[in-house]
PDB file of C-alpha atoms in Angstrom:
ATOM      1  CA  ALA A 644     215.101 142.541  76.563  1.00 67.00           C
ATOM      2  CA  GLN A 645     212.792 145.173  77.891  1.00 76.00           C
ATOM      3  CA  SER A 646     209.491 144.307  79.544  1.00 86.00           C
ATOM      4  CA  VAL A 647     206.767 146.014  81.531  1.00 92.00           C
ATOM      5  CA  THR A 648     204.729 144.585  84.396  1.00 94.00           C
ATOM      6  CA  GLN A 649     201.576 146.219  85.656  1.00 95.00           C
ATOM      7  CA  LEU A 650     200.413 144.762  88.954  1.00 91.00           C
ATOM      8  CA  GLY A 651     196.653 144.474  89.173  1.00 90.00           C
ATOM      9  CA  SER A 652     194.556 144.224  86.042  1.00 92.00           C
ATOM     10  CA  HIS A 653     191.662 145.872  87.907  1.00 95.00           C
ATOM     11  CA  VAL A 654     191.827 148.543  90.607  1.00 97.00           C
ATOM     12  CA  SER A 655     188.838 150.077  92.389  1.00 97.00           C
ATOM     13  CA  VAL A 656     188.984 153.254  94.444  1.00 97.00           C
ATOM     14  CA  SER A 657     186.384 155.484  96.004  1.00 97.00           C
ATOM     15  CA  GLU A 658     185.850 158.948  94.608  1.00 97.00           C
ATOM     16  CA  GLY A 659     188.251 161.290  96.382  1.00 97.00           C
ATOM     17  CA  ALA A 660     190.645 158.512  97.375  1.00 97.00           C
ATOM     18  CA  LEU A 661     194.265 158.123  96.325  1.00 97.00           C
ATOM     19  CA  VAL A 662     194.904 156.413  93.013  1.00 97.00           C
ATOM     20  CA  LEU A 663     198.010 154.223  92.786  1.00 97.00           C
ATOM     21  CA  LEU A 664     198.687 152.181  89.660  1.00 98.00           C
ATOM     22  CA  ARG A 665     201.862 150.146  89.680  1.00 97.00           C
ATOM     23  CA  CYS A 666     204.365 149.694  86.891  1.00 96.00           C
ATOM     24  CA  ASN A 667     207.709 147.921  86.962  1.00 95.00           C
ATOM     25  CA  TYR A 668     210.012 147.649  84.014  1.00 92.00           C
ATOM     26  CA  SER A 669     213.121 145.827  83.028  1.00 88.00           C
ATOM     27  CA  SER A 670     215.620 147.478  80.783  1.00 76.00           C
ATOM     28  CA  SER A 671     219.329 147.148  80.271  1.00 69.00           C
ATOM     29  CA  VAL A 672     219.752 150.884  79.772  1.00 70.00           C
ATOM     30  CA  PRO A 673     218.001 153.953  81.176  1.00 70.00           C
ATOM     31  CA  PRO A 674     214.637 153.809  79.482  1.00 80.00           C
ATOM     32  CA  TYR A 675     212.008 156.202  78.375  1.00 90.00           C
ATOM     33  CA  LEU A 676     208.805 155.529  80.317  1.00 93.00           C
ATOM     34  CA  PHE A 677     205.231 156.457  79.548  1.00 95.00           C
ATOM     35  CA  TRP A 678     201.745 156.254  80.947  1.00 97.00           C
ATOM     36  CA  TYR A 679     198.841 156.276  78.524  1.00 96.00           C
ATOM     37  CA  VAL A 680     195.116 156.315  79.261  1.00 96.00           C
ATOM     38  CA  GLN A 681     192.428 154.716  77.129  1.00 93.00           C
ATOM     39  CA  TYR A 682     188.802 155.731  77.504  1.00 91.00           C
ATOM     40  CA  PRO A 683     186.114 153.370  76.180  1.00 85.00           C
ATOM     41  CA  ASN A 684     186.136 152.984  72.403  1.00 79.00           C
ATOM     42  CA  GLN A 685     188.984 155.445  71.997  1.00 83.00           C
ATOM     43  CA  GLY A 686     192.656 155.272  71.191  1.00 85.00           C
ATOM     44  CA  LEU A 687     195.380 155.815  73.763  1.00 92.00           C
ATOM     45  CA  GLN A 688     196.232 159.277  75.021  1.00 94.00           C
ATOM     46  CA  LEU A 689     199.498 160.271  76.689  1.00 95.00           C
ATOM     47  CA  LEU A 690     199.224 161.094  80.399  1.00 96.00           C
ATOM     48  CA  LEU A 691     202.901 161.701  81.079  1.00 95.00           C
ATOM     49  CA  LYS A 692     206.386 160.535  80.204  1.00 93.00           C
ATOM     50  CA  TYR A 693     209.846 160.250  81.728  1.00 92.00           C
ATOM     51  CA  THR A 694     212.755 161.140  79.466  1.00 86.00           C
ATOM     52  CA  SER A 695     215.675 161.292  81.940  1.00 78.00           C
ATOM     53  CA  ALA A 696     214.995 164.773  83.239  1.00 76.00           C
ATOM     54  CA  ALA A 697     213.214 165.179  86.580  1.00 84.00           C
ATOM     55  CA  THR A 698     212.368 161.883  88.268  1.00 89.00           C
ATOM     56  CA  LEU A 699     208.972 163.166  89.377  1.00 94.00           C
ATOM     57  CA  VAL A 700     206.869 163.748  86.309  1.00 94.00           C
ATOM     58  CA  LYS A 701     203.603 165.623  86.303  1.00 95.00           C
ATOM     59  CA  GLY A 702     200.996 164.904  83.683  1.00 94.00           C
ATOM     60  CA  ILE A 703     197.521 165.870  82.663  1.00 94.00           C
ATOM     61  CA  ASN A 704     194.408 165.577  84.818  1.00 93.00           C
ATOM     62  CA  GLY A 705     196.374 165.768  88.088  1.00 96.00           C
ATOM     63  CA  PHE A 706     198.337 162.557  87.556  1.00 97.00           C
ATOM     64  CA  GLU A 707     202.018 162.193  88.345  1.00 97.00           C
ATOM     65  CA  ALA A 708     204.580 159.413  88.355  1.00 97.00           C
ATOM     66  CA  GLU A 709     207.982 158.958  89.941  1.00 94.00           C
ATOM     67  CA  PHE A 710     210.875 157.177  88.276  1.00 92.00           C
ATOM     68  CA  LYS A 711     212.755 155.072  90.817  1.00 92.00           C
ATOM     69  CA  LYS A 712     215.772 153.461  89.241  1.00 88.00           C
ATOM     70  CA  SER A 713     216.637 151.394  92.320  1.00 89.00           C
ATOM     71  CA  GLU A 714     213.182 149.826  92.271  1.00 91.00           C
ATOM     72  CA  THR A 715     212.826 149.815  88.468  1.00 92.00           C
ATOM     73  CA  SER A 716     209.409 151.344  89.008  1.00 94.00           C
ATOM     74  CA  PHE A 717     207.302 154.088  87.498  1.00 95.00           C
ATOM     75  CA  HIS A 718     204.094 154.063  89.524  1.00 97.00           C
ATOM     76  CA  LEU A 719     201.243 156.407  88.611  1.00 98.00           C
ATOM     77  CA  THR A 720     199.452 158.358  91.319  1.00 98.00           C
ATOM     78  CA  LYS A 721     196.706 160.895  91.754  1.00 98.00           C
ATOM     79  CA  PRO A 722     195.824 162.317  95.179  1.00 97.00           C
ATOM     80  CA  SER A 723     192.067 162.362  94.695  1.00 97.00           C
ATOM     81  CA  ALA A 724     190.157 160.179  92.251  1.00 97.00           C
ATOM     82  CA  HIS A 725     187.378 161.608  90.120  1.00 96.00           C
ATOM     83  CA  MET A 726     184.619 159.677  88.415  1.00 95.00           C
ATOM     84  CA  SER A 727     186.012 160.778  85.052  1.00 94.00           C
ATOM     85  CA  ASP A 728     189.274 158.935  85.802  1.00 96.00           C
ATOM     86  CA  ALA A 729     187.587 155.592  85.168  1.00 96.00           C
ATOM     87  CA  ALA A 730     189.498 154.172  82.205  1.00 96.00           C
ATOM     88  CA  GLU A 731     192.246 151.734  81.319  1.00 95.00           C
ATOM     89  CA  TYR A 732     195.815 152.772  81.973  1.00 97.00           C
ATOM     90  CA  PHE A 733     198.881 151.453  80.188  1.00 96.00           C
ATOM     91  CA  CYS A 734     202.509 151.766  81.185  1.00 95.00           C
ATOM     92  CA  ALA A 735     205.069 151.576  78.386  1.00 93.00           C
ATOM     93  CA  VAL A 736     208.843 151.517  78.026  1.00 91.00           C
ATOM     94  CA  SER A 737     210.920 152.437  75.036  1.00 86.00           C
ATOM     95  CA  GLU A 738     214.563 151.862  74.364  1.00 74.00           C
ATOM     96  CA  ASN A 739     216.826 151.771  71.377  1.00 74.00           C
ATOM     97  CA  THR A 740     217.036 148.277  69.951  1.00 72.00           C
ATOM     98  CA  SER A 741     219.315 148.045  66.925  1.00 70.00           C
ATOM     99  CA  GLY A 742     218.531 151.603  65.945  1.00 71.00           C
ATOM    100  CA  THR A 743     214.794 151.290  66.414  1.00 73.00           C
ATOM    101  CA  TYR A 744     212.844 152.815  69.278  1.00 78.00           C
ATOM    102  CA  LYS A 745     210.277 150.125  69.938  1.00 80.00           C
ATOM    103  CA  TYR A 746     207.625 150.610  72.577  1.00 87.00           C
ATOM    104  CA  ILE A 747     206.645 147.766  74.895  1.00 89.00           C
ATOM    105  CA  PHE A 748     203.327 148.120  76.675  1.00 92.00           C
ATOM    106  CA  GLY A 749     202.082 146.523  79.847  1.00 92.00           C
ATOM    107  CA  THR A 750     198.832 144.583  79.909  1.00 92.00           C
ATOM    108  CA  GLY A 751     196.926 147.515  81.354  1.00 94.00           C
ATOM    109  CA  THR A 752     195.090 148.332  84.573  1.00 96.00           C
ATOM    110  CA  ARG A 753     191.399 149.080  84.465  1.00 95.00           C
ATOM    111  CA  LEU A 754     190.534 151.738  87.047  1.00 97.00           C
ATOM    112  CA  LYS A 755     187.058 151.822  88.505  1.00 96.00           C
ATOM    113  CA  VAL A 756     185.973 154.807  90.598  1.00 97.00           C
ATOM    114  CA  LEU A 757     183.189 154.190  93.083  1.00 96.00           C
ATOM    115  CA  ALA A 758     180.772 156.931  94.061  1.00 93.00           C
TER     116      ALA A 758
ATOM    117  CA  GLY B1022     195.255 169.852  63.436  1.00 56.00           C
ATOM    118  CA  ALA B1023     193.839 166.479  62.506  1.00 81.00           C
ATOM    119  CA  GLY B1024     194.868 163.487  64.552  1.00 92.00           C
ATOM    120  CA  VAL B1025     195.516 159.923  63.479  1.00 95.00           C
ATOM    121  CA  SER B1026     192.547 158.434  61.684  1.00 96.00           C
ATOM    122  CA  GLN B1027     191.755 154.805  60.980  1.00 97.00           C
ATOM    123  CA  SER B1028     189.197 153.114  58.792  1.00 96.00           C
ATOM    124  CA  PRO B1029     186.988 151.265  58.999  1.00 97.00           C
ATOM    125  CA  SER B1030     186.089 151.718  62.652  1.00 95.00           C
ATOM    126  CA  ASN B1031     184.502 148.280  62.716  1.00 96.00           C
ATOM    127  CA  LYS B1032     184.937 145.305  60.416  1.00 97.00           C
ATOM    128  CA  VAL B1033     183.117 141.995  60.516  1.00 98.00           C
ATOM    129  CA  THR B1034     184.398 139.312  58.185  1.00 97.00           C
ATOM    130  CA  GLU B1035     184.157 135.600  57.644  1.00 97.00           C
ATOM    131  CA  LYS B1036     186.972 133.234  58.404  1.00 97.00           C
ATOM    132  CA  GLY B1037     189.238 132.838  55.392  1.00 97.00           C
ATOM    133  CA  LYS B1038     188.545 136.263  53.890  1.00 98.00           C
ATOM    134  CA  ASP B1039     191.188 138.959  53.471  1.00 98.00           C
ATOM    135  CA  VAL B1040     190.856 142.347  55.179  1.00 98.00           C
ATOM    136  CA  GLU B1041     192.588 145.691  54.758  1.00 98.00           C
ATOM    137  CA  LEU B1042     192.852 148.218  57.546  1.00 98.00           C
ATOM    138  CA  ARG B1043     193.866 151.784  56.827  1.00 97.00           C
ATOM    139  CA  CYS B1044     195.758 154.341  58.881  1.00 97.00           C
ATOM    140  CA  ASP B1045     196.224 158.042  58.131  1.00 96.00           C
ATOM    141  CA  PRO B1046     198.953 159.410  60.405  1.00 96.00           C
ATOM    142  CA  ILE B1047     199.388 162.992  61.499  1.00 95.00           C
ATOM    143  CA  SER B1048     200.740 165.015  58.613  1.00 93.00           C
ATOM    144  CA  GLY B1049     204.527 165.267  58.724  1.00 91.00           C
ATOM    145  CA  HIS B1050     205.037 162.383  61.131  1.00 93.00           C
ATOM    146  CA  THR B1051     207.700 160.055  59.800  1.00 91.00           C
ATOM    147  CA  ALA B1052     207.197 157.211  62.270  1.00 92.00           C
ATOM    148  CA  LEU B1053     204.157 154.944  62.116  1.00 94.00           C
ATOM    149  CA  TYR B1054     203.327 151.944  64.305  1.00 94.00           C
ATOM    150  CA  TRP B1055     200.704 149.213  64.205  1.00 96.00           C
ATOM    151  CA  TYR B1056     199.581 147.413  67.352  1.00 95.00           C
ATOM    152  CA  ARG B1057     197.047 144.723  68.132  1.00 96.00           C
ATOM    153  CA  GLN B1058     194.968 144.875  71.295  1.00 93.00           C
ATOM    154  CA  SER B1059     193.180 141.685  72.227  1.00 89.00           C
ATOM    155  CA  LEU B1060     190.650 141.420  75.044  1.00 80.00           C
ATOM    156  CA  GLY B1061     192.455 141.431  78.367  1.00 71.00           C
ATOM    157  CA  GLN B1062     195.837 141.854  76.715  1.00 77.00           C
ATOM    158  CA  GLY B1063     198.153 144.782  76.413  1.00 81.00           C
ATOM    159  CA  LEU B1064     199.197 146.291  73.141  1.00 89.00           C
ATOM    160  CA  GLU B1065     201.108 143.872  70.977  1.00 91.00           C
ATOM    161  CA  PHE B1066     203.590 145.524  68.616  1.00 91.00           C
ATOM    162  CA  LEU B1067     203.136 144.468  64.998  1.00 95.00           C
ATOM    163  CA  ILE B1068     205.191 146.650  62.683  1.00 94.00           C
ATOM    164  CA  TYR B1069     207.051 149.977  62.611  1.00 92.00           C
ATOM    165  CA  PHE B1070     207.763 152.303  59.693  1.00 92.00           C
ATOM    166  CA  GLN B1071     210.340 155.087  59.916  1.00 90.00           C
ATOM    167  CA  GLY B1072     210.757 157.375  56.934  1.00 86.00           C
ATOM    168  CA  ASN B1073     212.175 155.546  53.948  1.00 83.00           C
ATOM    169  CA  SER B1074     213.909 152.870  56.012  1.00 86.00           C
ATOM    170  CA  ALA B1075     212.969 149.226  55.769  1.00 87.00           C
ATOM    171  CA  PRO B1076     210.121 148.546  58.199  1.00 90.00           C
ATOM    172  CA  ASP B1077     210.632 146.616  61.413  1.00 90.00           C
ATOM    173  CA  LYS B1078     208.323 143.648  60.904  1.00 91.00           C
ATOM    174  CA  SER B1079     209.478 141.698  63.919  1.00 89.00           C
ATOM    175  CA  GLY B1080     206.063 141.781  65.601  1.00 91.00           C
ATOM    176  CA  LEU B1081     203.978 140.343  62.780  1.00 95.00           C
ATOM    177  CA  PRO B1082     202.506 137.090  64.136  1.00 94.00           C
ATOM    178  CA  SER B1083     202.442 135.165  60.863  1.00 95.00           C
ATOM    179  CA  ASP B1084     203.019 135.548  57.144  1.00 96.00           C
ATOM    180  CA  ARG B1085     199.288 136.189  56.749  1.00 97.00           C
ATOM    181  CA  PHE B1086     199.966 139.686  58.075  1.00 97.00           C
ATOM    182  CA  SER B1087     201.597 142.367  55.961  1.00 97.00           C
ATOM    183  CA  ALA B1088     201.698 146.137  55.884  1.00 96.00           C
ATOM    184  CA  GLU B1089     202.818 148.848  53.567  1.00 95.00           C
ATOM    185  CA  ARG B1090     203.200 152.560  53.752  1.00 94.00           C
ATOM    186  CA  THR B1091     202.827 154.488  50.543  1.00 85.00           C
ATOM    187  CA  GLY B1092     204.566 157.802  50.015  1.00 82.00           C
ATOM    188  CA  GLY B1093     205.627 157.948  53.629  1.00 79.00           C
ATOM    189  CA  SER B1094     202.087 158.695  54.716  1.00 91.00           C
ATOM    190  CA  VAL B1095     199.080 156.384  54.623  1.00 95.00           C
ATOM    191  CA  SER B1096     199.574 152.808  55.774  1.00 97.00           C
ATOM    192  CA  THR B1097     197.553 149.686  55.096  1.00 97.00           C
ATOM    193  CA  LEU B1098     197.644 146.565  57.244  1.00 98.00           C
ATOM    194  CA  THR B1099     196.467 143.475  55.375  1.00 98.00           C
ATOM    195  CA  ILE B1100     195.437 140.221  56.964  1.00 98.00           C
ATOM    196  CA  GLN B1101     195.026 137.340  54.546  1.00 98.00           C
ATOM    197  CA  ARG B1102     192.906 134.260  55.176  1.00 98.00           C
ATOM    198  CA  THR B1103     191.620 135.652  58.463  1.00 98.00           C
ATOM    199  CA  GLN B1104     191.244 133.362  61.454  1.00 97.00           C
ATOM    200  CA  GLN B1105     189.035 133.785  64.510  1.00 96.00           C
ATOM    201  CA  GLU B1106     192.081 134.479  66.661  1.00 94.00           C
ATOM    202  CA  ASP B1107     192.729 137.574  64.546  1.00 96.00           C
ATOM    203  CA  SER B1108     189.698 139.218  66.172  1.00 96.00           C
ATOM    204  CA  ALA B1109     191.018 142.228  68.062  1.00 96.00           C
ATOM    205  CA  VAL B1110     191.310 145.990  67.963  1.00 94.00           C
ATOM    206  CA  TYR B1111     194.057 147.153  65.628  1.00 97.00           C
ATOM    207  CA  LEU B1112     195.591 150.437  66.671  1.00 95.00           C
ATOM    208  CA  CYS B1113     197.786 152.713  64.627  1.00 96.00           C
ATOM    209  CA  ALA B1114     200.038 155.392  66.080  1.00 95.00           C
ATOM    210  CA  SER B1115     202.388 157.970  64.651  1.00 94.00           C
ATOM    211  CA  SER B1116     205.170 160.112  66.059  1.00 92.00           C
ATOM    212  CA  SER B1117     207.301 162.933  64.712  1.00 90.00           C
ATOM    213  CA  ASN B1118     210.639 161.279  64.039  1.00 82.00           C
ATOM    214  CA  GLY B1119     210.709 157.908  65.741  1.00 78.00           C
ATOM    215  CA  VAL B1120     213.358 158.954  68.247  1.00 79.00           C
ATOM    216  CA  GLY B1121     213.456 158.031  71.889  1.00 77.00           C
ATOM    217  CA  GLY B1122     211.067 159.676  74.265  1.00 81.00           C
ATOM    218  CA  GLU B1123     208.665 160.827  71.604  1.00 87.00           C
ATOM    219  CA  THR B1124     204.953 160.826  72.250  1.00 90.00           C
ATOM    220  CA  GLN B1125     202.963 158.425  70.109  1.00 92.00           C
ATOM    221  CA  TYR B1126     199.607 159.676  68.896  1.00 94.00           C
ATOM    222  CA  PHE B1127     197.041 156.941  68.548  1.00 94.00           C
ATOM    223  CA  GLY B1128     194.084 156.545  66.271  1.00 94.00           C
ATOM    224  CA  PRO B1129     190.742 155.261  67.572  1.00 93.00           C
ATOM    225  CA  GLY B1130     191.408 151.784  66.238  1.00 94.00           C
ATOM    226  CA  THR B1131     189.670 149.303  63.970  1.00 96.00           C
ATOM    227  CA  ARG B1132     187.663 146.642  65.750  1.00 95.00           C
ATOM    228  CA  LEU B1133     187.940 143.434  63.728  1.00 97.00           C
ATOM    229  CA  LEU B1134     185.611 140.507  64.304  1.00 97.00           C
ATOM    230  CA  VAL B1135     186.225 137.283  62.405  1.00 97.00           C
ATOM    231  CA  LEU B1136     183.244 134.933  62.406  1.00 96.00           C
TER     232      LEU B1136
END
């Protein structure tokens, strides 16, 4: 069964500092992997996704993530945090289960950016 | 074009009452998902509709929860005899065809409070 673990429910960084949000997954087959962002009182918005092409995936707003099969990880990074990056971030995995592509989400990481 | 819309945006009800939550997916999207987001939790999968296939109801927490999708478009999630633990944000998402690696587009959610 697939699962997603996000280490750290809350992460604080200073403005301009590196952002690193961790995601590990378990899947019996090569998965599809996603990062979504949720701003206050809004739905989720796709940041980026891995679909078995390049292992380094670039997304919107300067975010990127690297798929590392050996570590079963898909950590999200951004070189320099901006105040507008404060939000909740969700990692998700999707695989075919009996003909259905079900998405499993992590519990989320709330990012706080300090001035 | 228009995104996924949900109504109402907020719903306050008394314990024991029934509620109906509505989702309008993106036009032409055949796949539709319902999730529940409780405070401090990730997204919990509830139900998945794909075209005219039988829905995947494996995530519904009890028989008080049901959902339908009429004409392959609008979906309604019904919670009967609401309980306080049903208080959460209910998110709807749609995607083009329900195949692997697709982006899900989320609505803003319905915030349900059961008193």
